[in-house]
C-alpha positions as MATLAB code, in Angstrom:
seq = 'XXXXXXXXXXXXXXXXXXXXXXXXXXXXXXXXXXXXXXXXXXXXXXXXXXXXXXXXXXXXXXXXXXXXXXXXXXXXXXXXXXXXXXXXXXXXXXXXXXXXXXXXXXXXXXXXXXXXXXXXXXXXXXXXXXXXXXXXXXXXXXXXXXXXXXXXXXXXXXXXXXXXXXXXXXXXXXXXXXXXXXXXXXXXXXXXXXXXXXXXXXXXXXXXXXXXXXXXXXXXXXXXXXXXXXXXXXXXXXXXXXXXXXXXXXXXXXXXXXXXXXXXXXXXXXXXXXXXXXXXXXXXXXXXXXXXXXXXXXXXXXXXXXXXXXXXXXXXXXXXXXXXXXXXXXXXXXXXXXXXXXXXXXXXXXXXXXXXXXXXXXXXXXXXXXXXXXXXXXXXXXXXXXXXXXXXXXXXXXXXXXXXXXXXXXXXXXXXXXXXXXXXXXXXXXXXXXXXXXXXXXXXXXXXXXXXXXXXXXXXXXXXXXXXXXXXXXXXXXXXXXXXXXXXXXXXXXXXXXXXXXXXXXXXXXXXXXXXXXXXXXXXXXXXXXX';
ca = [
      49.936  197.547  182.707;
      51.700  196.583  179.290;
      52.237  192.584  179.423;
      50.177  190.814  177.247;
      48.286  189.166  180.194;
      45.643  186.338  179.954;
      42.519  188.105  180.884;
      42.946  190.701  179.465;
      43.188  188.634  175.727;
      39.790  187.197  177.187;
      37.822  189.129  178.106;
      38.722  191.247  174.731;
      37.857  188.442  172.721;
      34.677  188.205  175.085;
      34.286  191.633  174.326;
      34.198  190.841  170.649;
      31.434  187.589  170.752;
      29.144  189.841  172.693;
      29.074  192.422  170.104;
      29.265  190.560  167.044;
      26.608  187.652  168.886;
      24.100  190.994  169.688;
      24.651  193.380  166.658;
      24.321  191.031  163.732;
      20.389  191.705  163.605;
      19.759  194.897  162.963;
      22.110  193.830  159.181;
      19.287  191.559  158.826;
      16.078  192.154  157.406;
      12.494  191.828  159.551;
      11.955  188.565  157.537;
      14.740  187.144  158.946;
      14.771  187.994  161.669;
      12.041  185.843  162.467;
      13.198  183.095  161.455;
      15.897  182.743  163.156;
      16.112  180.070  166.102;
      14.526  180.712  168.733;
      17.842  181.290  171.052;
      19.070  183.407  169.056;
      17.830  187.450  168.972;
      16.082  189.169  166.953;
      15.848  192.274  168.674;
      17.548  195.370  166.966;
      18.329  198.908  167.174;
      14.684  200.389  167.565;
      14.424  203.880  165.158;
      12.778  206.492  167.016;
      10.531  208.899  165.337;
      12.870  212.024  163.726;
      14.496  209.014  161.748;
      11.934  206.570  160.745;
       8.691  208.955  161.247;
       5.881  208.532  163.021;
       3.669  210.964  165.745;
       3.698  212.654  168.878;
       1.421  213.446  170.617;
       1.243  215.985  173.911;
      -1.910  214.944  176.113;
      -2.430  217.204  179.451;
      -4.248  215.464  182.079;
      -7.629  217.095  182.780;
      -7.022  216.859  186.743;
      -9.860  219.268  187.994;
     -11.493  216.997  186.789;
     -10.703  214.050  188.252;
     -10.976  215.756  191.561;
     -14.525  216.365  190.429;
     -14.992  213.388  189.425;
     -13.175  211.542  193.457;
     -15.310  214.386  195.544;
     -18.866  213.632  193.302;
     -17.714  209.894  194.363;
     -17.564  211.075  198.506;
     -20.468  212.977  198.362;
     -22.121  209.425  197.028;
     -20.484  207.274  199.422;
     -21.247  208.765  202.178;
     -25.573  209.074  201.165;
     -24.742  205.533  200.335;
     -23.579  204.628  204.229;
     -25.694  207.150  205.833;
     -28.760  205.275  204.296;
     -27.387  202.031  204.876;
     -28.079  203.252  208.740;
     -30.961  204.838  207.580;
     -30.348  207.988  209.003;
     -31.776  210.632  207.528;
     -30.121  213.604  205.758;
     -31.961  216.457  204.617;
     -28.429  218.052  202.288;
     -24.917  217.453  200.797;
     -22.770  220.143  199.819;
     -19.861  220.238  197.844;
     -16.368  222.445  198.448;
     -13.036  222.095  197.708;
     -11.752  219.270  199.022;
     -14.031  217.405  200.672;
     -18.394  217.396  201.112;
     -21.044  218.725  203.661;
     -23.561  216.162  204.901;
     -26.627  217.449  206.906;
     -28.347  215.580  209.538;
     -31.716  216.116  209.320;
     -32.300  214.758  212.847;
     -29.307  216.033  214.969;
     -29.611  213.231  218.159;
     -28.212  210.611  214.888;
     -24.944  212.113  215.253;
     -23.265  209.638  217.319;
     -24.980  206.761  214.447;
     -23.811  208.646  212.097;
     -20.837  209.604  212.590;
     -19.927  205.866  213.369;
     -21.828  204.245  209.925;
     -18.699  207.364  208.612;
     -15.513  206.163  210.194;
     -15.838  203.269  208.333;
     -15.694  204.717  205.279;
     -12.041  205.311  205.916;
     -11.360  202.885  208.156;
      -8.950  200.513  205.988;
      -5.637  197.993  206.232;
      -2.671  199.704  204.456;
      -2.629  201.465  207.540;
      -2.472  204.421  205.178;
      -5.934  207.960  205.435;
      -6.201  210.254  202.214;
     -10.178  210.666  204.214;
     -11.303  212.129  207.353;
     -14.224  212.345  209.150;
     -14.808  215.465  211.531;
     -18.075  216.850  213.211;
     -19.283  219.809  212.543;
     -21.500  221.384  215.066;
     -24.379  219.035  216.336;
     -25.622  218.442  212.713;
     -22.963  218.993  210.525;
     -20.566  216.306  209.914;
     -16.991  217.203  207.712;
     -16.079  214.119  204.609;
     -13.060  215.442  203.234;
      -9.333  214.122  201.766;
      -6.932  215.354  203.813;
      -3.878  217.889  202.848;
      -1.120  215.409  201.142;
      -3.646  213.483  199.354;
      -5.394  216.644  197.519;
      -1.641  217.955  196.915;
      -0.525  214.459  195.265;
      -3.829  213.933  193.477;
      -1.722  215.351  190.094;
       0.722  213.639  190.411;
      -0.519  209.612  191.116;
      -2.755  210.365  188.448;
       0.094  211.589  185.783;
       1.796  208.428  186.871;
      -1.121  206.327  187.148;
      -2.223  207.689  183.598;
       1.370  206.893  182.250;
       0.857  203.303  182.999;
      -2.478  202.861  181.887;
      -1.265  204.255  178.560;
       2.338  202.647  178.623;
      -0.492  198.534  178.523;
      -2.852  199.288  176.447;
       0.522  200.376  173.359;
       2.677  198.111  174.833;
      -0.108  195.061  174.554;
      -0.866  196.184  170.556;
       2.571  195.252  170.556;
       4.666  198.580  169.595;
       6.612  198.623  172.374;
       9.423  201.376  171.138;
       6.892  203.883  172.305;
       7.438  205.497  175.661;
       5.433  207.740  177.016;
       7.113  210.379  179.461;
       5.876  212.747  181.613;
       6.988  216.311  180.708;
       6.339  219.160  183.220;
       3.401  218.245  186.176;
       0.639  217.853  184.297;
       1.419  216.322  180.508;
       2.545  212.790  178.640;
       4.311  212.934  175.730;
       3.852  209.917  173.292;
       6.235  209.608  170.789;
       4.987  206.604  167.967;
       8.132  205.358  165.478;
       6.068  204.222  162.557;
       2.508  205.264  163.155;
       1.380  207.183  159.852;
      -1.800  208.883  161.953;
      -1.790  210.176  165.068;
      -5.600  210.748  165.390;
      -6.303  206.622  165.610;
      -3.546  207.022  168.196;
      -5.464  209.337  169.805;
      -8.428  207.560  169.909;
      -6.159  204.549  171.108;
      -4.771  205.883  174.624;
      -7.750  208.802  175.090;
     -10.186  205.855  176.002;
     -11.375  206.006  179.690;
     -12.793  202.448  179.385;
     -14.239  202.981  183.027;
     -16.120  199.827  183.561;
     -18.861  200.256  186.184;
     -21.869  197.547  187.238;
     -24.497  199.341  188.845;
     -28.712  199.026  189.561;
     -31.293  200.213  186.998;
     -33.709  202.588  188.980;
     -36.838  200.740  188.045;
     -38.876  203.179  190.980;
     -38.755  206.131  188.668;
     -40.028  206.831  185.532;
     -37.386  207.496  183.367;
     -39.447  209.805  181.295;
     -40.104  212.598  184.439;
     -36.636  211.968  184.824;
     -35.608  213.380  180.763;
     -37.864  216.374  182.179;
     -36.038  217.224  185.451;
     -37.156  215.635  187.763;
     -34.138  212.803  188.523;
     -33.987  211.225  192.339;
     -31.297  212.438  194.002;
     -29.751  208.970  194.240;
     -29.908  208.237  190.544;
     -29.005  209.374  187.314;
     -29.368  209.380  183.711;
     -26.775  207.660  181.183;
     -27.585  206.922  177.923;
     -27.199  203.610  176.512;
     -24.652  202.907  173.953;
     -25.962  199.883  172.242;
     -28.392  201.040  169.266;
     -30.441  198.345  170.057;
     -31.157  198.786  173.953;
     -32.992  202.375  175.355;
     -31.491  205.845  174.299;
     -31.773  206.895  178.258;
     -31.443  204.643  181.498;
     -32.834  205.726  184.692;
     -29.242  204.063  186.594;
     -29.024  204.004  190.739;
     -25.071  206.815  191.595;
     -23.810  203.562  193.934;
     -21.113  201.509  191.705;
     -21.602  197.947  192.993;
     -18.767  196.349  191.327;
     -15.735  198.563  189.036;
     -13.095  198.165  187.016;
     -10.690  198.260  189.472;
     -12.208  195.144  190.864;
     -11.142  193.548  186.527;
      -8.701  190.778  186.560;
      -8.473  190.121  183.209;
     -11.201  190.681  180.271;
     -10.938  188.572  176.950;
     -12.938  187.449  174.034;
     -15.336  184.983  173.915;
     -18.537  183.961  172.871;
     -23.090  183.986  173.465;
     -25.025  180.869  173.868;
     -26.140  182.336  170.338;
     -22.548  182.352  169.346;
     -21.916  186.227  168.872;
     -19.138  187.525  170.043;
     -18.933  188.638  173.456;
     -16.492  189.944  176.235;
     -15.664  187.586  178.632;
     -14.707  189.579  182.513;
     -13.284  187.861  185.295;
     -13.686  189.587  188.802;
     -10.792  189.627  191.803;
     -11.966  187.994  195.391;
     -13.260  190.946  196.656;
     -15.390  192.255  193.293;
     -16.722  188.110  193.968;
     -18.147  188.789  196.237;
     -19.721  192.138  195.816;
     -21.114  191.280  193.080;
     -21.923  187.636  193.682;
     -23.793  190.412  196.897;
     -25.310  192.892  194.875;
     -27.068  190.189  191.971;
     -28.156  187.615  195.164;
     -30.458  190.496  196.297;
     -31.756  192.216  192.987;
     -33.398  188.818  191.376;
     -35.608  190.072  188.864;
     -34.270  193.137  188.346;
     -32.227  194.195  185.651;
     -28.821  196.268  185.995;
     -26.849  197.963  184.222;
     -23.129  197.157  182.410;
     -21.559  201.033  181.711;
     -18.772  201.464  180.199;
     -16.576  205.564  180.219;
     -20.671  207.138  180.447;
     -22.974  204.755  178.512;
     -24.788  201.547  179.386;
     -23.647  199.532  177.176;
     -25.666  196.441  178.620;
     -28.795  196.059  180.451;
     -29.237  191.569  181.637;
     -32.171  191.421  184.638;
     -30.057  189.357  187.479;
     -32.130  185.314  186.834;
     -30.150  183.995  189.958;
     -27.023  185.132  192.346;
     -24.192  185.710  190.299;
     -20.760  183.666  192.531;
     -18.951  182.858  190.185;
     -17.031  186.463  190.128;
     -17.521  185.834  186.447;
     -19.506  186.657  183.500;
     -19.931  188.129  179.672;
     -20.928  191.777  177.755;
     -22.870  190.681  175.133;
     -23.526  193.442  172.227;
     -23.226  193.852  168.787;
     -19.574  193.512  168.561;
     -16.908  192.657  165.887;
     -14.224  190.938  167.222;
     -12.024  193.542  165.952;
     -13.725  196.098  168.182;
     -14.024  192.749  171.249;
     -10.549  193.292  170.629;
     -10.280  196.451  171.716;
     -11.907  196.622  174.333;
     -10.704  194.047  175.838;
      -7.226  195.590  175.587;
      -8.547  198.671  177.187;
     -10.250  196.827  179.760;
      -6.484  194.932  180.720;
      -5.221  197.549  180.466;
      -6.971  199.156  183.367;
      -8.675  202.980  183.208;
      -8.166  206.103  182.489;
      -7.404  208.173  186.450;
      -8.596  210.968  184.137;
      -9.539  212.344  181.112;
      -6.659  212.946  178.599;
      -7.032  216.974  176.365;
      -4.877  216.587  173.228;
      -2.525  219.490  173.507;
      -0.647  218.950  169.809;
      -0.135  216.536  167.828;
       2.218  216.268  164.708;
       3.735  213.498  162.201;
       6.680  213.118  160.063;
       6.534  211.503  157.148;
       8.115  207.856  156.160;
      10.046  210.509  153.197;
      11.574  212.762  156.618;
      12.580  210.201  158.544;
      14.634  208.729  155.556;
      16.790  212.209  155.152;
      17.129  211.973  158.945;
      18.849  208.892  158.879;
      21.314  209.297  155.219;
      22.251  212.820  157.492;
      22.962  210.646  160.893;
      24.967  208.073  158.546;
      26.700  210.747  156.448;
      27.330  212.879  159.600;
      28.748  209.321  161.381;
      30.754  208.389  158.741;
      32.535  211.545  158.092;
      33.811  211.808  161.885;
      34.687  209.000  162.178;
      36.417  209.676  158.853;
      37.994  212.543  160.003;
      39.213  210.909  163.775;
      40.612  208.265  161.070;
      42.564  210.201  159.307;
      43.981  211.884  162.087;
      44.787  209.283  164.429;
      47.357  208.021  161.048;
      48.445  210.922  160.763;
      49.445  212.108  164.765;
      50.395  207.895  165.322;
      50.913  206.265  162.201;
      50.224  203.459  160.883;
      50.574  201.176  163.819;
      49.424  203.677  166.950;
      47.123  204.480  164.676;
      45.482  201.237  163.760;
      45.024  200.024  166.917;
      43.405  203.220  167.642;
      41.081  202.581  164.408;
      40.637  199.005  165.648;
      39.679  200.538  169.285;
      36.943  202.382  167.968;
      35.647  199.773  165.799;
      35.367  197.564  168.646;
      33.792  201.223  170.418;
      30.810  200.649  168.477;
      29.848  197.186  167.547;
      29.350  197.202  170.649;
      27.781  200.506  170.728;
      25.271  198.853  169.016;
      24.805  195.852  171.196;
      24.320  197.286  173.844;
      21.311  199.335  172.342;
      19.816  196.515  170.398;
      20.244  194.042  173.987;
      18.079  196.940  176.359;
      15.422  197.668  173.263;
      17.172  201.448  172.992;
      15.780  203.946  170.839;
      18.068  205.153  168.263;
      17.743  208.940  166.946;
      19.424  211.872  165.894;
      20.091  213.710  169.389;
      21.689  209.754  169.816;
      23.653  209.846  166.551;
      25.208  212.350  167.754;
      25.943  210.880  171.222;
      27.705  208.576  169.462;
      29.904  211.038  167.560;
      31.234  212.280  170.820;
      31.307  208.839  171.430;
      33.817  208.383  169.539;
      35.595  211.312  169.655;
      35.764  210.620  173.380;
      37.354  206.979  173.003;
      39.860  209.011  170.538;
      41.096  211.247  173.342;
      41.712  208.473  175.429;
      44.301  207.143  173.213;
      45.737  210.785  172.924;
      45.890  211.346  176.198;
      48.117  207.946  176.752;
      49.275  208.309  173.428;
      51.555  212.010  174.500;
      52.282  210.788  178.025;
      54.490  207.745  175.823;
      56.288  210.853  173.440;
      57.203  212.272  176.736;
      58.654  209.981  177.942;
      60.296  208.506  175.509;
      61.596  211.365  174.239;
      63.175  212.205  178.277;
      64.879  208.659  177.145;
      63.087  206.647  178.738;
      63.369  202.680  177.250;
      60.251  201.379  174.956;
      59.640  199.401  177.897;
      59.048  201.539  180.259;
      57.777  204.870  178.105;
      54.462  202.883  177.152;
      54.067  201.760  181.508;
      54.151  204.922  182.388;
      51.848  205.938  179.741;
      49.088  203.219  180.582;
      49.637  204.372  184.458;
      50.085  208.366  184.633;
      47.356  208.974  181.786;
      45.131  206.537  183.538;
      43.668  209.053  186.341;
      43.009  211.822  183.553;
      40.889  209.129  181.805;
      39.273  207.687  184.839;
      38.298  211.591  185.387;
      36.928  212.380  182.157;
      34.678  209.865  181.965;
      33.362  209.756  184.972;
      33.145  213.273  184.313;
      30.603  212.747  181.183;
      29.015  209.847  183.117;
      27.703  212.342  185.837;
      26.548  214.283  183.271;
      24.896  212.103  181.085;
      23.330  210.635  184.389;
      21.351  213.890  184.935;
      19.991  214.602  181.415;
      19.061  211.222  181.372;
      17.437  211.353  184.666;
      15.297  215.039  184.265;
      15.496  214.844  180.007;
      13.462  213.931  178.003;
      12.386  212.522  175.254;
      16.136  213.132  172.733;
      17.894  214.020  175.081;
      17.049  211.178  176.802;
      18.102  209.234  173.999;
      21.188  211.349  173.796;
      21.956  210.722  177.843;
      21.819  207.284  177.510;
      24.009  206.287  174.436;
      26.834  208.609  176.110;
      26.262  206.580  179.037;
      26.838  203.073  177.267;
      29.004  204.984  175.449;
      31.404  205.495  178.208;
      31.073  201.836  179.567;
      32.215  200.039  176.820;
      34.963  202.643  174.951;
      36.898  202.695  178.537;
      36.942  198.923  177.268;
      37.746  199.301  174.050;
      40.410  202.036  173.530;
      42.564  201.263  176.883;
      42.101  197.127  176.736;
      42.650  196.711  173.104;
      45.838  199.130  173.014;
      47.298  197.628  176.229;
      46.545  193.943  173.603;
      47.520  195.081  171.017;
      51.221  197.138  172.122;
      51.502  193.903  173.941;
      51.716  191.604  171.462;
      53.606  193.793  169.054;
      56.295  194.792  171.483;
      56.717  190.779  172.163;
      56.499  190.714  168.360;
      58.779  192.879  167.102;
      61.084  193.918  170.466;
      61.624  197.633  168.813;
      64.598  199.452  169.851;
      62.798  202.697  169.842;
      59.814  204.759  170.016;
      57.966  205.107  166.471;
      55.893  207.636  167.678;
      58.574  209.705  169.603;
      60.198  210.632  166.531;
];
């Protein structure tokens, strides 16, 4: 193992070039990075919340509110399906996992069951709802037990993805929302000094629906308490529009069918929001507008009617505009929310914190100082224990190790935190531990009377098994922390994981190439560390 192999030299040179190529952006200013040619790497280390300051939000997904909404949708679906089949309904009662429909005429049971079964038919092969007959006049329409059980977990997962898309669209990719517990989401936003602004951005549900305006009943009577069962009162969001609207509960098309939203302008050159539906949404929107020419329909966003235009002709192209009193900034934010998707449930703020830039600067200084002290202690120990030659080779390996860690974290877009710095220091200790094992084995072999070449070779051969075992156990522990931890724990685990691979490469390979080169040039008679 001590021979100066060409492939080892090539691998070492390539590792050095990789480290220099991807780590050098960290020594440049942001302006210098932007001025680099496109083929050069521009990404550096992202500093975490504890290093550069920023905002911290702990959100809780309002699962009960989401369940209430979905149960309400079940009732509206049943009411609409039975009305289309001309089946009379006495009542629709809510229960914990669904609704119970009571028919006005028991003789229509078969027709009602047939129309209700169409609600659970889909092309995915997965059924999350059931329709069962209860007696001669009742039908139960409910979610399955599996659907109710997975509703909470699915809501958190979907909310994390929606929040991530919203924040990524704003160019803040170092913000990574993570799950905490069963129904909570942690958002750490380095560089964001206003948690209220962050809360406003991620907290909007961005629920877009298109519903027909109820022109058959009076808004005044509805405000007095006489609201038809198939309609609802919704406030107006446009200052120039009506204060309240009475709209049909049935949703013609929702934001789930939205494929793209963009900032545009109307015929009067006012800022507007253009939208486009997918195939299913375009078809449903076209059929609804064709059947309601001359009637107004409401465009509802987050529970407010932002526009209620009259349908002049069928809109069959699957695209349209939302007009209103928007500034370009407001329209751009709305487009970002619509393109990011709607939150499946409201998010309630449990905790908010702000870490000031001064505290972040103090943390950076403390991290640098601790890393330098730790590195200096290791260097002094290696020189005192093994001399300039063997200790110097170990120090070169440590420098290469640190370079490779910085390069790997820059390439992967990892965020460096204070626990990550602790992982970096621990990585240095683990890396030099491999050299200590190798050198001590060499020292034992030389003291036993073996030659220099035999001692060097035995040092690598006999210590390698121990080195691999030690790094594997460290890697397993790091992967467990990364899989089950969150926030700072994952930062520590990620730095440690990268360090396991880079330390194996730098500590062993640098020692092999360095000692083989020394052996070839100096042709020593004795091993220096054996004395």
